[in-house]
Short mmCIF file of C-alpha atoms in Angstrom, two decimals:
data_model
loop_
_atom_site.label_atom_id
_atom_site.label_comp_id
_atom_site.label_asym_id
_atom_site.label_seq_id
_atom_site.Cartn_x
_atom_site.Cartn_y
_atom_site.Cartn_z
CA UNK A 334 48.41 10.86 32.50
CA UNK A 335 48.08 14.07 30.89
CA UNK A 336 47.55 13.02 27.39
CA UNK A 337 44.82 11.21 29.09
CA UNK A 338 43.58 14.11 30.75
CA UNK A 339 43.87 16.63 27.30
CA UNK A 340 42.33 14.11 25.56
CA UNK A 341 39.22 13.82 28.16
CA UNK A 342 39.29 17.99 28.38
CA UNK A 343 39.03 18.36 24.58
CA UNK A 344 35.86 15.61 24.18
CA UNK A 345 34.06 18.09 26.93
CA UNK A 346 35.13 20.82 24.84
CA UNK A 347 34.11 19.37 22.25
CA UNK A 348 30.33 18.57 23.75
CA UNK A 349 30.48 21.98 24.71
CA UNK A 350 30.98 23.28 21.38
CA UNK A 351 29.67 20.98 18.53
CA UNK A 352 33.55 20.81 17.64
CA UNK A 353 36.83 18.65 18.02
CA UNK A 354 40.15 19.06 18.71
CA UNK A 355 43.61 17.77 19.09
CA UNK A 356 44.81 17.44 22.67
CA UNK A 357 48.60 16.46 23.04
CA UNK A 358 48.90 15.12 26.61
CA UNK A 359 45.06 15.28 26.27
CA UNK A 360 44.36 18.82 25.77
CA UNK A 361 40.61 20.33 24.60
CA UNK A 362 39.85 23.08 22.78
CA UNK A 363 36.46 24.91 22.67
CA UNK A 364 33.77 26.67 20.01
CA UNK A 365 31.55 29.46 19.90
CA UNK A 366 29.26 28.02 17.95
CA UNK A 367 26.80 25.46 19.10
CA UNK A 368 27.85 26.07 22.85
CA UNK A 369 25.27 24.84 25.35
CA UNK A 370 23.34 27.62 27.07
CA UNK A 371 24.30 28.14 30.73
CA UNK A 372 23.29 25.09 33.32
CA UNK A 373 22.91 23.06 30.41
CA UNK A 374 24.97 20.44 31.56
CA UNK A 375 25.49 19.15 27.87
CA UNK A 376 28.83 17.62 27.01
CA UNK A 377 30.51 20.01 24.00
CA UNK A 378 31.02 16.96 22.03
CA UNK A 379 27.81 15.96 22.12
CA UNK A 380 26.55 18.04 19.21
CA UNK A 381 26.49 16.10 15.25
CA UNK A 382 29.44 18.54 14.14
CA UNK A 383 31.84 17.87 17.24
CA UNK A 384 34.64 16.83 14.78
CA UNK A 385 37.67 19.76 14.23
CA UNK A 386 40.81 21.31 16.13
CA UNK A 387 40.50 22.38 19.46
CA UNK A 388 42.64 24.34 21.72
CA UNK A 389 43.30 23.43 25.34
CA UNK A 390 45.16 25.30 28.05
CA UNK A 391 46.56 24.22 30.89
CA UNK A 392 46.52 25.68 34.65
CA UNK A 393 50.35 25.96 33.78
CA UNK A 394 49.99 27.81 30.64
CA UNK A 395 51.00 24.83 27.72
CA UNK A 396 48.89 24.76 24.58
CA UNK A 397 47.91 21.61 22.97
CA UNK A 398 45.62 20.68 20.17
CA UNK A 399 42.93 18.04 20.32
CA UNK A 400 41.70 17.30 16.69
CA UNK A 401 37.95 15.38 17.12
CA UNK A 402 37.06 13.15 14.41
CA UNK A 403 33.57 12.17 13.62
CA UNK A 404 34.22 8.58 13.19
CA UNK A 405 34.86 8.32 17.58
CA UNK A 406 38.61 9.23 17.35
CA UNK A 407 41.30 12.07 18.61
CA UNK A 408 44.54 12.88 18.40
CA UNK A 409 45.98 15.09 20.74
CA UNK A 410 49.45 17.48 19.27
CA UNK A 411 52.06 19.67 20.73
CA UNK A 412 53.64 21.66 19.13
CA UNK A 413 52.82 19.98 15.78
CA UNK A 414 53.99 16.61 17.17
CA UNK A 415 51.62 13.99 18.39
CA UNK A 416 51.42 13.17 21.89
CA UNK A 417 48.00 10.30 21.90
CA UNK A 418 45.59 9.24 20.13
CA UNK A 419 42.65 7.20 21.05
CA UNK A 420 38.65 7.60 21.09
CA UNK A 421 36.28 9.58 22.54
CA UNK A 422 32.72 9.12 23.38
CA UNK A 423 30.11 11.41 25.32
CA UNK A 424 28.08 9.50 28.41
CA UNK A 425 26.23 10.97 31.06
CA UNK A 426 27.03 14.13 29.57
CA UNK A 427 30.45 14.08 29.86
CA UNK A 428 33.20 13.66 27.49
CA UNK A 429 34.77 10.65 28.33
CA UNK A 430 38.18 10.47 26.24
CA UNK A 431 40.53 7.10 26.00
CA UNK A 432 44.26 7.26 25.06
CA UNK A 433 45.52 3.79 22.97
CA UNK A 434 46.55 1.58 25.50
CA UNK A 435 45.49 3.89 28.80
CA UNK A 436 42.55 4.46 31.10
CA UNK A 437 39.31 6.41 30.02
CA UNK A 438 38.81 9.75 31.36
CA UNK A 439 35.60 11.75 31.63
CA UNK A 440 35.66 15.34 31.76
CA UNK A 441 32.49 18.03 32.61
CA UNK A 442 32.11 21.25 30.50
CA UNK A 443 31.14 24.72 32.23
CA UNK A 444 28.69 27.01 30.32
CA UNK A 445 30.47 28.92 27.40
CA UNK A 446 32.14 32.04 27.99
CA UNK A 447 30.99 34.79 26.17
CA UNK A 448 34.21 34.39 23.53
CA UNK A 449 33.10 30.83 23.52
CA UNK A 450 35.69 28.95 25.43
CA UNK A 451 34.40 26.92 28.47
CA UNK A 452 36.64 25.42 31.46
CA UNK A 453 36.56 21.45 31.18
CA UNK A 454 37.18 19.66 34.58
CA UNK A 455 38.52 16.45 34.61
CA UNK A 456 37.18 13.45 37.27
CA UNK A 457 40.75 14.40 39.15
CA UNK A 458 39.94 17.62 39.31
CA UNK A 459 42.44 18.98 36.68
CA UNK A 460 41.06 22.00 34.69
CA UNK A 461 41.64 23.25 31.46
CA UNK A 462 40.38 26.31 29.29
CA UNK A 463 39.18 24.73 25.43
CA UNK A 464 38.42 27.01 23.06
CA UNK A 465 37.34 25.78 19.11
CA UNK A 466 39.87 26.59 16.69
CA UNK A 467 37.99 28.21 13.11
CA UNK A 468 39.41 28.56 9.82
CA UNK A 469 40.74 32.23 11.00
CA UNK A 470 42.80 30.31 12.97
CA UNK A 471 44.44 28.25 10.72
CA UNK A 472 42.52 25.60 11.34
#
């Protein structure tokens, strides 16, 4: 359930940002760049250059990666080992993420921060903070 649920976060980051990320146990991860404008209600992967690394954090304070990939895919990582992979795809703006062999789940972006991360909720209510990852990084 939580890959499903990084996996979801990081397609809203995504939307939110124009970027991608990896999201082991479903994690997102947000950028700066090409963040919707507050009350936008635009999913961060909804933007052409969605695909990269994005970093999700949970309410408890784990750190996953959600890499986005422009050809509809993600793989989520923890601590450099893979935790789901699957597809994404942004409807109704929302990023609606689906693990291989488990149930879709749609997530909702909140306006960028001012550093550029936003808080992705999750139909279930779970929250997480995604933030893109850039080539300062390590990325």
């Amino acid at each position: 359930m939580r890959n499903i649920v990084l996996t979801a976060a990081v397609a809203a980051l995504c939307a939110c940002s124009g970027q991608g990320d990896e999201t082991p146990a479903d994690a997102p991860a947000a950028d700066t760049a090409a963040a919707p404008a507050a009350g936008s209600g635009t999913a961060a992967l909804a933007s052409d250059d969605a695909a990269g690394d994005y970093e999700v954090t949970w309410a408890d304070g784990t750190v996953t990666t959600t890499t986005i990939n422009a050809d509809g895919t993600y793989v989520d990582t923890m601590d450099g080992e893979e935790t789901a992979r699957g597809s994404w795809v942004v409807r109704d703006d929302r990023n609606c993420l689906t693990p291989e062999g488990g149930a879709e789940l749609c997530w909702t972006d909140s306006p960028p921060a001012e550093d550029g991360s936003w808080t992705a909720t999750a139909e279930d209510g779970t929250t997480v903070t995604v933030a893109r990852k850039t080539a300062d990084d390590g990325a």
